[in-house]
PDB file of C-alpha atoms and ligand atoms in Angstrom:
ATOM      1  CA  MET A   1     132.210  36.579  86.184  1.00 43.00           C
ATOM      2  CA  SER A   2     135.551  37.684  84.839  1.00 47.00           C
ATOM      3  CA  ALA A   3     133.901  38.967  81.652  1.00 48.00           C
ATOM      4  CA  TRP A   4     131.584  41.017  83.824  1.00 50.00           C
ATOM      5  CA  ASN A   5     134.575  42.404  85.719  1.00 51.00           C
ATOM      6  CA  GLY A   6     136.189  43.288  82.427  1.00 50.00           C
ATOM      7  CA  VAL A   7     133.146  45.260  81.327  1.00 48.00           C
ATOM      8  CA  ALA A   8     132.924  47.006  84.666  1.00 49.00           C
ATOM      9  CA  GLY A   9     136.632  47.717  84.539  1.00 48.00           C
ATOM     10  CA  SER A  10     136.523  49.286  81.106  1.00 51.00           C
ATOM     11  CA  ARG A  11     133.483  51.290  82.145  1.00 52.00           C
ATOM     12  CA  CYS A  12     135.524  52.532  85.046  1.00 43.00           C
ATOM     13  CA  LEU A  13     138.359  53.464  82.779  1.00 46.00           C
ATOM     14  CA  LEU A  14     136.030  55.288  80.414  1.00 47.00           C
ATOM     15  CA  LEU A  15     134.545  57.154  83.318  1.00 47.00           C
ATOM     16  CA  LEU A  16     137.982  58.120  84.592  1.00 45.00           C
ATOM     17  CA  LEU A  17     138.976  59.273  81.127  1.00 44.00           C
ATOM     18  CA  ALA A  18     135.831  61.326  80.848  1.00 46.00           C
ATOM     19  CA  VAL A  19     136.495  62.925  84.228  1.00 44.00           C
ATOM     20  CA  ALA A  20     140.123  63.528  83.354  1.00 43.00           C
ATOM     21  CA  CYS A  21     139.135  65.175  80.076  1.00 42.00           C
ATOM     22  CA  THR A  22     136.549  67.485  81.601  1.00 46.00           C
ATOM     23  CA  LEU A  23     138.644  68.349  84.619  1.00 44.00           C
ATOM     24  CA  PRO A  24     140.984  70.973  83.125  1.00 43.00           C
ATOM     25  CA  SER A  25     138.174  72.997  81.536  1.00 44.00           C
ATOM     26  CA  GLY A  26     136.145  72.585  84.724  1.00 40.00           C
ATOM     27  CA  ILE A  27     138.999  74.060  86.696  1.00 43.00           C
ATOM     28  CA  GLU A  28     139.278  76.919  84.298  1.00 43.00           C
ATOM     29  CA  SER A  29     135.689  77.959  84.815  1.00 47.00           C
ATOM     30  CA  ILE A  30     136.111  78.059  88.604  1.00 49.00           C
ATOM     31  CA  PRO A  31     139.737  79.096  88.972  1.00 47.00           C
ATOM     32  CA  SER A  32     139.066  81.280  91.928  1.00 43.00           C
ATOM     33  CA  ARG A  33     138.290  78.750  94.602  1.00 73.00           C
ATOM     34  CA  ARG A  34     139.412  80.638  97.707  1.00 82.00           C
ATOM     35  CA  GLN A  35     141.831  82.581  95.566  1.00 84.00           C
ATOM     36  CA  CYS A  36     140.184  85.962  95.311  1.00 90.00           C
ATOM     37  CA  LEU A  37     141.984  88.685  97.184  1.00 90.00           C
ATOM     38  CA  ILE A  38     140.460  91.869  98.438  1.00 91.00           C
ATOM     39  CA  ALA A  39     143.162  94.492  98.810  1.00 90.00           C
ATOM     40  CA  ARG A  40     143.042  96.801 101.819  1.00 91.00           C
ATOM     41  CA  ASP A  41     142.547  99.843  99.611  1.00 90.00           C
ATOM     42  CA  GLU A  42     139.779  98.130  97.708  1.00 90.00           C
ATOM     43  CA  LEU A  43     137.955  97.378 100.925  1.00 93.00           C
ATOM     44  CA  SER A  44     138.337 100.876 102.273  1.00 93.00           C
ATOM     45  CA  ASN A  45     137.206 102.430  98.986  1.00 91.00           C
ATOM     46  CA  LEU A  46     134.090 100.278  98.968  1.00 93.00           C
ATOM     47  CA  MET A  47     133.368 101.026 102.602  1.00 94.00           C
ATOM     48  CA  ASP A  48     133.735 104.747 101.879  1.00 92.00           C
ATOM     49  CA  LEU A  49     131.269 104.524  99.033  1.00 91.00           C
ATOM     50  CA  LEU A  50     128.810 102.609 101.172  1.00 93.00           C
ATOM     51  CA  ASN A  51     129.179 105.070 104.030  1.00 93.00           C
ATOM     52  CA  ASN A  52     128.455 107.988 101.731  1.00 90.00           C
ATOM     53  CA  MET A  53     125.258 106.893 100.057  1.00 90.00           C
ATOM     54  CA  ASP A  54     123.592 110.108 101.115  1.00 88.00           C
ATOM     55  CA  GLU A  55     126.234 112.262  99.428  1.00 87.00           C
ATOM     56  CA  PRO A  56     125.164 113.459  95.988  1.00 85.00           C
ATOM     57  CA  TYR A  57     126.040 111.075  93.207  1.00 81.00           C
ATOM     58  CA  ASP A  58     128.747 112.427  90.947  1.00 76.00           C
ATOM     59  CA  GLU A  59     129.005 110.932  87.462  1.00 69.00           C
ATOM     60  CA  TYR A  60     132.473 112.373  86.986  1.00 54.00           C
ATOM     61  CA  SER A  61     134.062 110.635  89.916  1.00 58.00           C
ATOM     62  CA  GLU A  62     132.824 107.305  88.657  1.00 54.00           C
ATOM     63  CA  GLN A  63     136.238 105.706  88.227  1.00 54.00           C
ATOM     64  CA  GLU A  64     138.021 107.679  90.898  1.00 57.00           C
ATOM     65  CA  GLY A  65     139.772 105.814  93.653  1.00 56.00           C
ATOM     66  CA  PHE A  66     139.925 102.412  92.031  1.00 61.00           C
ATOM     67  CA  GLU A  67     142.153 102.900  89.018  1.00 57.00           C
ATOM     68  CA  ASP A  68     145.450 102.760  90.905  1.00 53.00           C
ATOM     69  CA  LEU A  69     144.645  99.621  92.823  1.00 57.00           C
ATOM     70  CA  GLU A  70     147.190  96.954  92.156  1.00 56.00           C
ATOM     71  CA  ASP A  71     145.498  93.755  91.218  1.00 65.00           C
ATOM     72  CA  SER A  72     147.151  90.404  91.759  1.00 71.00           C
ATOM     73  CA  ASN A  73     143.909  88.531  91.167  1.00 79.00           C
ATOM     74  CA  THR A  74     142.975  86.105  88.434  1.00 82.00           C
ATOM     75  CA  PRO A  75     140.772  87.616  85.706  1.00 83.00           C
ATOM     76  CA  SER A  76     137.718  85.903  87.165  1.00 83.00           C
ATOM     77  CA  CYS A  77     138.309  87.390  90.627  1.00 87.00           C
ATOM     78  CA  SER A  78     139.064  90.793  89.158  1.00 87.00           C
ATOM     79  CA  SER A  79     135.844  90.776  87.253  1.00 88.00           C
ATOM     80  CA  LYS A  80     133.904  89.826  90.395  1.00 88.00           C
ATOM     81  CA  LEU A  81     135.445  92.734  92.273  1.00 90.00           C
ATOM     82  CA  GLU A  82     134.799  95.000  89.328  1.00 90.00           C
ATOM     83  CA  LYS A  83     131.177  93.893  89.429  1.00 91.00           C
ATOM     84  CA  ILE A  84     130.986  94.775  93.118  1.00 93.00           C
ATOM     85  CA  ARG A  85     132.357  98.274  92.496  1.00 91.00           C
ATOM     86  CA  THR A  86     129.918  98.790  89.654  1.00 91.00           C
ATOM     87  CA  SER A  87     127.044  97.493  91.765  1.00 92.00           C
ATOM     88  CA  VAL A  88     127.850  99.830  94.638  1.00 93.00           C
ATOM     89  CA  LYS A  89     128.013 102.812  92.284  1.00 92.00           C
ATOM     90  CA  GLU A  90     124.827 101.805  90.523  1.00 92.00           C
ATOM     91  CA  LEU A  91     123.122 101.469  93.873  1.00 94.00           C
ATOM     92  CA  HIS A  92     124.313 104.942  94.844  1.00 93.00           C
ATOM     93  CA  LYS A  93     123.153 106.405  91.547  1.00 93.00           C
ATOM     94  CA  ASN A  94     119.736 104.763  91.583  1.00 94.00           C
ATOM     95  CA  TYR A  95     119.132 105.674  95.182  1.00 93.00           C
ATOM     96  CA  HIS A  96     119.694 109.303  94.248  1.00 92.00           C
ATOM     97  CA  VAL A  97     117.445 109.152  91.240  1.00 92.00           C
ATOM     98  CA  LEU A  98     114.753 107.750  93.499  1.00 91.00           C
ATOM     99  CA  LYS A  99     115.311 110.440  96.121  1.00 90.00           C
ATOM    100  CA  GLN A 100     115.078 113.158  93.505  1.00 89.00           C
ATOM    101  CA  ILE A 101     111.711 112.084  92.174  1.00 88.00           C
ATOM    102  CA  ARG A 102     109.442 114.941  93.076  1.00 84.00           C
ATOM    103  CA  GLN A 103     106.069 114.694  94.707  1.00 79.00           C
ATOM    104  CA  ASP A 104     104.296 115.797  91.552  1.00 78.00           C
ATOM    105  CA  ASP A 105     106.124 113.395  89.258  1.00 82.00           C
ATOM    106  CA  PRO A 106     103.866 110.594  88.052  1.00 84.00           C
ATOM    107  CA  ILE A 107     103.624 107.587  90.300  1.00 85.00           C
ATOM    108  CA  SER A 108     104.720 105.423  87.375  1.00 86.00           C
ATOM    109  CA  ASN A 109     108.135 107.173  87.425  1.00 89.00           C
ATOM    110  CA  TYR A 110     108.367 106.691  91.130  1.00 89.00           C
ATOM    111  CA  ARG A 111     107.472 103.022  90.878  1.00 90.00           C
ATOM    112  CA  MET A 112     110.028 102.513  88.101  1.00 93.00           C
ATOM    113  CA  SER A 113     112.831 104.194  90.058  1.00 93.00           C
ATOM    114  CA  LYS A 114     112.008 102.266  93.172  1.00 92.00           C
ATOM    115  CA  TYR A 115     112.097  99.034  91.221  1.00 94.00           C
ATOM    116  CA  ARG A 116     115.482  99.918  89.697  1.00 94.00           C
ATOM    117  CA  TYR A 117     116.943 100.826  93.038  1.00 94.00           C
ATOM    118  CA  GLU A 118     115.718  97.610  94.623  1.00 93.00           C
ATOM    119  CA  SER A 119     117.058  95.469  91.824  1.00 94.00           C
ATOM    120  CA  LYS A 120     120.491  97.128  92.156  1.00 94.00           C
ATOM    121  CA  LEU A 121     120.435  96.231  95.809  1.00 93.00           C
ATOM    122  CA  ARG A 122     119.635  92.630  94.931  1.00 94.00           C
ATOM    123  CA  ASP A 123     122.454  92.583  92.349  1.00 93.00           C
ATOM    124  CA  LEU A 124     124.989  93.761  94.888  1.00 94.00           C
ATOM    125  CA  ASN A 125     123.781  91.302  97.468  1.00 93.00           C
ATOM    126  CA  GLN A 126     123.969  88.509  94.932  1.00 93.00           C
ATOM    127  CA  THR A 127     127.494  89.389  93.776  1.00 92.00           C
ATOM    128  CA  LEU A 128     128.744  89.518  97.347  1.00 94.00           C
ATOM    129  CA  SER A 129     127.203  86.117  98.099  1.00 93.00           C
ATOM    130  CA  GLU A 130     128.808  84.641  94.990  1.00 91.00           C
ATOM    131  CA  LEU A 131     132.190  85.800  96.195  1.00 91.00           C
ATOM    132  CA  VAL A 132     131.939  84.000  99.542  1.00 91.00           C
ATOM    133  CA  PRO A 133     133.158  80.570  98.328  1.00 92.00           C
ATOM    134  CA  GLN A 134     135.836  82.212  96.180  1.00 90.00           C
ATOM    135  CA  VAL A 135     137.453  84.689  98.483  1.00 92.00           C
ATOM    136  CA  SER A 136     140.757  83.718 100.112  1.00 92.00           C
ATOM    137  CA  ASN A 137     140.551  82.611 103.722  1.00 91.00           C
ATOM    138  CA  GLN A 138     142.636  85.584 104.811  1.00 92.00           C
ATOM    139  CA  ASN A 139     140.076  87.958 103.283  1.00 93.00           C
ATOM    140  CA  LEU A 140     136.872  86.293 104.438  1.00 93.00           C
ATOM    141  CA  THR A 141     136.629  88.693 107.348  1.00 94.00           C
ATOM    142  CA  ALA A 142     136.948  91.619 104.963  1.00 94.00           C
ATOM    143  CA  LEU A 143     134.190  90.249 102.757  1.00 94.00           C
ATOM    144  CA  ASN A 144     131.912  89.678 105.708  1.00 94.00           C
ATOM    145  CA  GLN A 145     132.602  93.190 106.889  1.00 94.00           C
ATOM    146  CA  LEU A 146     131.483  94.376 103.472  1.00 94.00           C
ATOM    147  CA  ARG A 147     128.352  92.270 103.568  1.00 95.00           C
ATOM    148  CA  ARG A 148     127.433  93.562 107.013  1.00 95.00           C
ATOM    149  CA  LYS A 149     127.907  97.095 105.761  1.00 95.00           C
ATOM    150  CA  VAL A 150     125.628  96.441 102.801  1.00 94.00           C
ATOM    151  CA  LYS A 151     122.990  95.088 105.153  1.00 95.00           C
ATOM    152  CA  GLU A 152     123.355  98.221 107.292  1.00 94.00           C
ATOM    153  CA  VAL A 153     123.019 100.433 104.223  1.00 93.00           C
ATOM    154  CA  GLU A 154     120.025  98.425 103.065  1.00 93.00           C
ATOM    155  CA  ILE A 155     118.231  99.041 106.354  1.00 94.00           C
ATOM    156  CA  LYS A 156     119.107 102.713 106.423  1.00 90.00           C
ATOM    157  CA  LEU A 157     118.026 103.338 102.845  1.00 89.00           C
ATOM    158  CA  ALA A 158     114.858 101.315 103.346  1.00 91.00           C
ATOM    159  CA  LYS A 159     113.887 103.783 106.072  1.00 92.00           C
ATOM    160  CA  SER A 160     114.493 106.681 103.777  1.00 89.00           C
ATOM    161  CA  VAL A 161     112.533 105.065 100.925  1.00 87.00           C
ATOM    162  CA  LYS A 162     109.660 104.321 103.277  1.00 91.00           C
ATOM    163  CA  ASN A 163     109.679 107.937 104.319  1.00 90.00           C
ATOM    164  CA  LEU A 164     109.424 109.069 100.709  1.00 86.00           C
ATOM    165  CA  GLN A 165     106.523 106.729 100.192  1.00 87.00           C
ATOM    166  CA  ARG A 166     104.736 108.011 103.281  1.00 90.00           C
ATOM    167  CA  GLN A 167     105.103 111.598 102.060  1.00 88.00           C
ATOM    168  CA  ARG A 168     103.564 110.641  98.736  1.00 86.00           C
ATOM    169  CA  GLU A 169     100.688 108.902 100.464  1.00 87.00           C
ATOM    170  CA  GLU A 170     100.047 111.917 102.674  1.00 90.00           C
ATOM    171  CA  THR A 171      99.933 114.206  99.659  1.00 89.00           C
ATOM    172  CA  ALA A 172      97.570 111.807  97.890  1.00 90.00           C
ATOM    173  CA  LEU A 173      95.344 111.679 100.960  1.00 92.00           C
ATOM    174  CA  ALA A 174      95.192 115.479 101.177  1.00 93.00           C
ATOM    175  CA  LEU A 175      94.319 115.714  97.483  1.00 94.00           C
ATOM    176  CA  SER A 176      91.651 113.069  97.765  1.00 96.00           C
ATOM    177  CA  THR A 177      90.027 115.010 100.605  1.00 96.00           C
ATOM    178  CA  THR A 178      89.636 117.948  98.208  1.00 97.00           C
ATOM    179  CA  VAL A 179      88.254 115.694  95.478  1.00 97.00           C
ATOM    180  CA  ILE A 180      85.746 114.142  97.881  1.00 98.00           C
ATOM    181  CA  GLU A 181      84.626 117.587  99.047  1.00 97.00           C
ATOM    182  CA  LYS A 182      84.017 118.723  95.457  1.00 98.00           C
ATOM    183  CA  ILE A 183      82.099 115.558  94.577  1.00 98.00           C
ATOM    184  CA  ARG A 184      79.860 115.995  97.612  1.00 97.00           C
ATOM    185  CA  THR A 185      79.100 119.594  96.704  1.00 97.00           C
ATOM    186  CA  LYS A 186      78.477 118.607  93.072  1.00 96.00           C
ATOM    187  CA  SER A 187      81.368 120.677  91.706  1.00 97.00           C
ATOM    188  CA  VAL A 188      82.146 117.973  89.193  1.00 97.00           C
ATOM    189  CA  ASP A 189      84.519 119.923  86.942  1.00 97.00           C
ATOM    190  CA  ALA A 190      86.611 121.119  89.880  1.00 97.00           C
ATOM    191  CA  ALA A 191      86.625 117.587  91.261  1.00 97.00           C
ATOM    192  CA  ILE A 192      87.879 116.251  87.921  1.00 97.00           C
ATOM    193  CA  ALA A 193      90.693 118.842  87.793  1.00 96.00           C
ATOM    194  CA  GLU A 194      91.878 117.864  91.275  1.00 95.00           C
ATOM    195  CA  PHE A 195      91.462 114.210  90.475  1.00 96.00           C
ATOM    196  CA  LYS A 196      93.896 114.534  87.544  1.00 93.00           C
ATOM    197  CA  GLU A 197      96.559 115.543  90.063  1.00 90.00           C
ATOM    198  CA  LEU A 198      95.620 112.740  92.395  1.00 93.00           C
ATOM    199  CA  ALA A 199      95.650 110.082  89.666  1.00 91.00           C
ATOM    200  CA  LEU A 200      99.293 110.975  88.974  1.00 87.00           C
ATOM    201  CA  ARG A 201     100.277 110.220  92.533  1.00 85.00           C
ATOM    202  CA  SER A 202      98.135 107.361  93.628  1.00 87.00           C
ATOM    203  CA  GLU A 203      97.943 103.769  92.413  1.00 84.00           C
ATOM    204  CA  ASP A 204      94.357 103.342  93.359  1.00 87.00           C
ATOM    205  CA  PRO A 205      92.669 106.652  94.223  1.00 93.00           C
ATOM    206  CA  PHE A 206      89.143 105.228  94.071  1.00 96.00           C
ATOM    207  CA  ARG A 207      89.694 102.985  97.082  1.00 93.00           C
ATOM    208  CA  ILE A 208      89.998 106.179  99.125  1.00 92.00           C
ATOM    209  CA  ILE A 209      87.374 108.290  97.369  1.00 96.00           C
ATOM    210  CA  VAL A 210      84.401 106.018  96.723  1.00 97.00           C
ATOM    211  CA  PRO A 211      83.817 104.699 100.275  1.00 97.00           C
ATOM    212  CA  ARG A 212      83.957 108.238 101.626  1.00 96.00           C
ATOM    213  CA  VAL A 213      81.420 109.585  99.150  1.00 97.00           C
ATOM    214  CA  TYR A 214      79.071 106.612  98.941  1.00 98.00           C
ATOM    215  CA  ARG A 215      77.814 105.495 102.332  1.00 96.00           C
ATOM    216  CA  GLY A 216      74.620 103.847 101.171  1.00 96.00           C
ATOM    217  CA  THR A 217      72.153 106.486  99.999  1.00 97.00           C
ATOM    218  CA  ASP A 218      70.936 106.787  96.395  1.00 96.00           C
ATOM    219  CA  ASP A 219      71.812 110.470  96.394  1.00 97.00           C
ATOM    220  CA  GLU A 220      75.451 109.692  97.275  1.00 98.00           C
ATOM    221  CA  ALA A 221      75.568 107.043  94.570  1.00 98.00           C
ATOM    222  CA  THR A 222      74.252 109.583  92.043  1.00 98.00           C
ATOM    223  CA  LYS A 223      76.955 112.083  93.018  1.00 98.00           C
ATOM    224  CA  MET A 224      79.587 109.391  92.634  1.00 98.00           C
ATOM    225  CA  ILE A 225      78.257 108.439  89.188  1.00 98.00           C
ATOM    226  CA  ASP A 226      78.092 112.121  88.083  1.00 98.00           C
ATOM    227  CA  PHE A 227      81.795 112.233  88.817  1.00 98.00           C
ATOM    228  CA  LEU A 228      82.833 108.845  87.415  1.00 98.00           C
ATOM    229  CA  GLU A 229      81.100 109.572  84.112  1.00 97.00           C
ATOM    230  CA  LYS A 230      83.472 112.487  83.608  1.00 97.00           C
ATOM    231  CA  VAL A 231      86.703 110.732  84.532  1.00 96.00           C
ATOM    232  CA  ASP A 232      89.022 110.449  81.555  1.00 93.00           C
ATOM    233  CA  PHE A 233      89.313 106.858  80.280  1.00 91.00           C
ATOM    234  CA  ASN A 234      93.066 107.050  80.807  1.00 89.00           C
ATOM    235  CA  ASP A 235      92.563 107.726  84.483  1.00 91.00           C
ATOM    236  CA  ARG A 236      90.905 104.328  84.718  1.00 92.00           C
ATOM    237  CA  PRO A 237      87.329 105.036  85.828  1.00 95.00           C
ATOM    238  CA  ILE A 238      86.720 101.275  85.913  1.00 96.00           C
ATOM    239  CA  GLY A 239      88.472 101.260  89.309  1.00 96.00           C
ATOM    240  CA  GLY A 240      85.763 103.599  90.618  1.00 97.00           C
ATOM    241  CA  TYR A 241      82.904 101.494  89.285  1.00 97.00           C
ATOM    242  CA  GLU A 242      84.413  98.350  90.779  1.00 97.00           C
ATOM    243  CA  VAL A 243      84.403  99.860  94.255  1.00 97.00           C
ATOM    244  CA  LEU A 244      81.010 101.528  93.826  1.00 97.00           C
ATOM    245  CA  VAL A 245      79.211  98.484  92.397  1.00 96.00           C
ATOM    246  CA  ASP A 246      80.546  96.250  95.172  1.00 95.00           C
ATOM    247  CA  ALA A 247      79.429  98.751  97.817  1.00 96.00           C
ATOM    248  CA  MET A 248      75.994  99.057  96.227  1.00 96.00           C
ATOM    249  CA  ILE A 249      75.664  95.267  96.111  1.00 94.00           C
ATOM    250  CA  VAL A 250      76.469  95.115  99.834  1.00 94.00           C
ATOM    251  CA  GLN A 251      73.807  97.770 100.508  1.00 94.00           C
ATOM    252  CA  ASN A 252      71.390  95.962  98.185  1.00 93.00           C
ATOM    253  CA  LYS A 253      71.020  99.225  96.231  1.00 94.00           C
ATOM    254  CA  LEU A 254      72.100  98.245  92.740  1.00 94.00           C
ATOM    255  CA  GLU A 255      68.814  99.233  91.139  1.00 93.00           C
ATOM    256  CA  GLY A 256      66.848 101.955  89.326  1.00 94.00           C
ATOM    257  CA  GLU A 257      68.286 104.940  87.499  1.00 96.00           C
ATOM    258  CA  ASN A 258      71.719 104.661  89.162  1.00 96.00           C
ATOM    259  CA  ALA A 259      72.120 101.047  88.081  1.00 96.00           C
ATOM    260  CA  VAL A 260      71.133 101.915  84.507  1.00 96.00           C
ATOM    261  CA  ARG A 261      73.697 104.720  84.324  1.00 97.00           C
ATOM    262  CA  ILE A 262      76.453 102.510  85.705  1.00 97.00           C
ATOM    263  CA  LEU A 263      75.567  99.746  83.270  1.00 96.00           C
ATOM    264  CA  LYS A 264      75.753 102.149  80.321  1.00 96.00           C
ATOM    265  CA  HIS A 265      79.147 103.422  81.336  1.00 96.00           C
ATOM    266  CA  ILE A 266      80.592  99.970  81.951  1.00 95.00           C
ATOM    267  CA  GLN A 267      79.461  99.105  78.424  1.00 95.00           C
ATOM    268  CA  ALA A 268      81.091 102.282  77.104  1.00 95.00           C
ATOM    269  CA  ILE A 269      84.364 101.278  78.768  1.00 94.00           C
ATOM    270  CA  ILE A 270      84.092  97.824  77.191  1.00 94.00           C
ATOM    271  CA  MET A 271      83.511  99.412  73.766  1.00 93.00           C
ATOM    272  CA  ALA A 272      86.434 101.823  74.179  1.00 91.00           C
ATOM    273  CA  ARG A 273      88.820  98.871  74.558  1.00 86.00           C
ATOM    274  CA  VAL A 274      91.350 100.782  76.636  1.00 83.00           C
ATOM    275  CA  GLY A 275      94.062  98.458  77.900  1.00 81.00           C
ATOM    276  CA  GLN A 276      93.233  96.083  80.710  1.00 85.00           C
ATOM    277  CA  GLN A 277      90.212  98.150  81.683  1.00 91.00           C
ATOM    278  CA  HIS A 278      88.414  96.200  78.983  1.00 92.00           C
ATOM    279  CA  GLU A 279      88.779  92.880  80.828  1.00 93.00           C
ATOM    280  CA  ARG A 280      88.008  94.474  84.175  1.00 95.00           C
ATOM    281  CA  ALA A 281      84.842  95.998  82.710  1.00 96.00           C
ATOM    282  CA  ILE A 282      83.714  92.642  81.317  1.00 95.00           C
ATOM    283  CA  ALA A 283      84.287  91.002  84.717  1.00 95.00           C
ATOM    284  CA  LEU A 284      82.391  93.796  86.439  1.00 95.00           C
ATOM    285  CA  LEU A 285      79.529  93.498  83.972  1.00 94.00           C
ATOM    286  CA  LYS A 286      79.154  89.814  84.876  1.00 93.00           C
ATOM    287  CA  ARG A 287      79.041  90.649  88.576  1.00 90.00           C
ATOM    288  CA  PHE A 288      76.615  93.442  87.851  1.00 87.00           C
ATOM    289  CA  ARG A 289      74.197  91.188  85.915  1.00 87.00           C
ATOM    290  CA  THR A 290      73.952  88.618  88.684  1.00 87.00           C
ATOM    291  CA  LYS A 291      73.296  91.214  91.374  1.00 83.00           C
ATOM    292  CA  ALA A 292      71.328  94.069  89.808  1.00 76.00           C
ATOM    293  CA  HIS A 293      67.596  94.125  90.166  1.00 71.00           C
TER     294      HIS A 293
HETATM  295  C1  NAG B 301     143.626  90.036 102.032  1.00 63.85           C
HETATM  296  O1  NAG B 301     144.623  89.064 102.128  1.00 63.85           O
HETATM  297  C2  NAG B 301     145.874  89.501 101.619  1.00 63.85           C
HETATM  298  C3  NAG B 301     146.800  88.318 101.647  1.00 63.85           C
HETATM  299  O2  NAG B 301     146.865  87.750 102.932  1.00 63.85           O
HETATM  300  C4  NAG B 301     146.385  90.672 102.443  1.00 63.85           C
HETATM  301  O3  NAG B 301     147.609  91.147 101.909  1.00 63.85           O
HETATM  302  C5  NAG B 301     145.339  91.798 102.391  1.00 63.85           C
HETATM  303  O4  NAG B 301     145.718  92.877 103.215  1.00 63.85           O
HETATM  304  C6  NAG B 301     144.000  91.255 102.847  1.00 63.85           C
HETATM  305  N1  NAG B 301     142.993  92.287 102.681  1.00 63.85           N
HETATM  306  C7  NAG B 301     142.328  92.839 103.683  1.00 63.85           C
HETATM  307  C8  NAG B 301     141.289  93.860 103.360  1.00 63.85           C
HETATM  308  O5  NAG B 301     142.541  92.513 104.845  1.00 63.85           O
HETATM  309  C1  NAG B 302     120.581  89.702 100.649  1.00 63.85           C
HETATM  310  O1  NAG B 302     120.959  88.366 100.915  1.00 63.85           O
HETATM  311  C2  NAG B 302     120.619  87.903 102.212  1.00 63.85           C
HETATM  312  C3  NAG B 302     121.132  86.495 102.340  1.00 63.85           C
HETATM  313  O2  NAG B 302     122.262  86.274 101.582  1.00 63.85           O
HETATM  314  C4  NAG B 302     119.126  87.977 102.410  1.00 63.85           C
HETATM  315  O3  NAG B 302     118.796  87.626 103.715  1.00 63.85           O
HETATM  316  C5  NAG B 302     118.639  89.401 102.130  1.00 63.85           C
HETATM  317  O4  NAG B 302     117.233  89.456 102.207  1.00 63.85           O
HETATM  318  C6  NAG B 302     119.078  89.844 100.770  1.00 63.85           C
HETATM  319  N1  NAG B 302     118.658  91.208 100.520  1.00 63.85           N
HETATM  320  C7  NAG B 302     118.191  91.622  99.341  1.00 63.85           C
HETATM  321  C8  NAG B 302     117.837  93.038  99.240  1.00 63.85           C
HETATM  322  O5  NAG B 302     118.071  90.886  98.377  1.00 63.85           O
END
C-alpha cells in the first residue's frame, strides 16, 4: 500500500514539475489575457475607416492616422491591433476593386475579386473574435462596438455586392436574348459573335439559351446544334450539349440525324482534351448511349 502511495506520489511530483516547467513558456504565448487595450483614438480611427467604406480607397493614406497612437500594449496585443487595422484597410481596398470591375470584364475577374473581398471580411471577423478573450475588461465595450460596426458594414456592403451581381445578370440576360434570336433565325455567325460577349459575363449561359431555343421539335434541335458546333472549345460547348441532350431525352427525341451530329461533336470534344470538358463529355457520352435510339 505504502509503496503504491510512493509511486503515486512521485508521479504527482513529476506531473507538477512538468506543469511548472511548461507554465512560463505557456504564459508567454498567451500574455494578453484580458490585457489588450484599445485606445480611444484607435477606436475612433477604426470606426472612421469602417464608416467610410464607400469613399475611394487611397493607397497613399495607408498609414495615416495610426502612426502617432501611443501604444502601451504588449507586443502580442499590438500585433493583434495592427492586424485589425490592416484587415480593415484590406477590406476597404478589396471592396473598391470589386466595385470597379466593369460589366464587360470577364466573369472570372469578377468572381476572383468577390472571393478576395469576402475572405478579407472573414479575416477581419476572425481577428476581432480572437481579441475578445484578450481585451481588457474596460475595453470590452469598445471591442463590441467595433464588432457591431463590422456587422453593419458587412450587411451594407453585401447589399451593394448583390446589386452589382444583379446588374451583371441583367446584362447577361439581355445578351442571351439577342443570341437566342440569332439562333432562331439561323444567323449562326452573328449568334456566335454575341455569344462570345455573353460567355465572358455568365457562368453558365447555356442554361438560359438552350431551353429557350429547344422546346421539343427536331427543327429547334437542329438550330441549336448548328450553333453549338460553331462554339469555340474554350467557351465550353459541352455545357450546351449537356442541357440539350437532357432535354431531348425528356422529349424522347434523341434520335436520327440530330443524334448523330451531337454524338460526333461530343466525341470531338473528348478528342480535343480541353480541361474538364473532357470528363464532362465522357459522362455525357455514357448518358447518350443508354438513351439514344
Ligand atoms: C480602454 O481602457 C483604457 C484603460 O481603462 C482607457 O484608458 C481607454 O480609454 C479605453 N478605451 C476606450 C476606447 O474606451
Ligand atoms: C463573423 O462572425 C460571426 C460570429 O462570430 C458570424 O455570425 C458571422 O457570420 C461572421 N461573418 C463572416 C463574414 O464570416
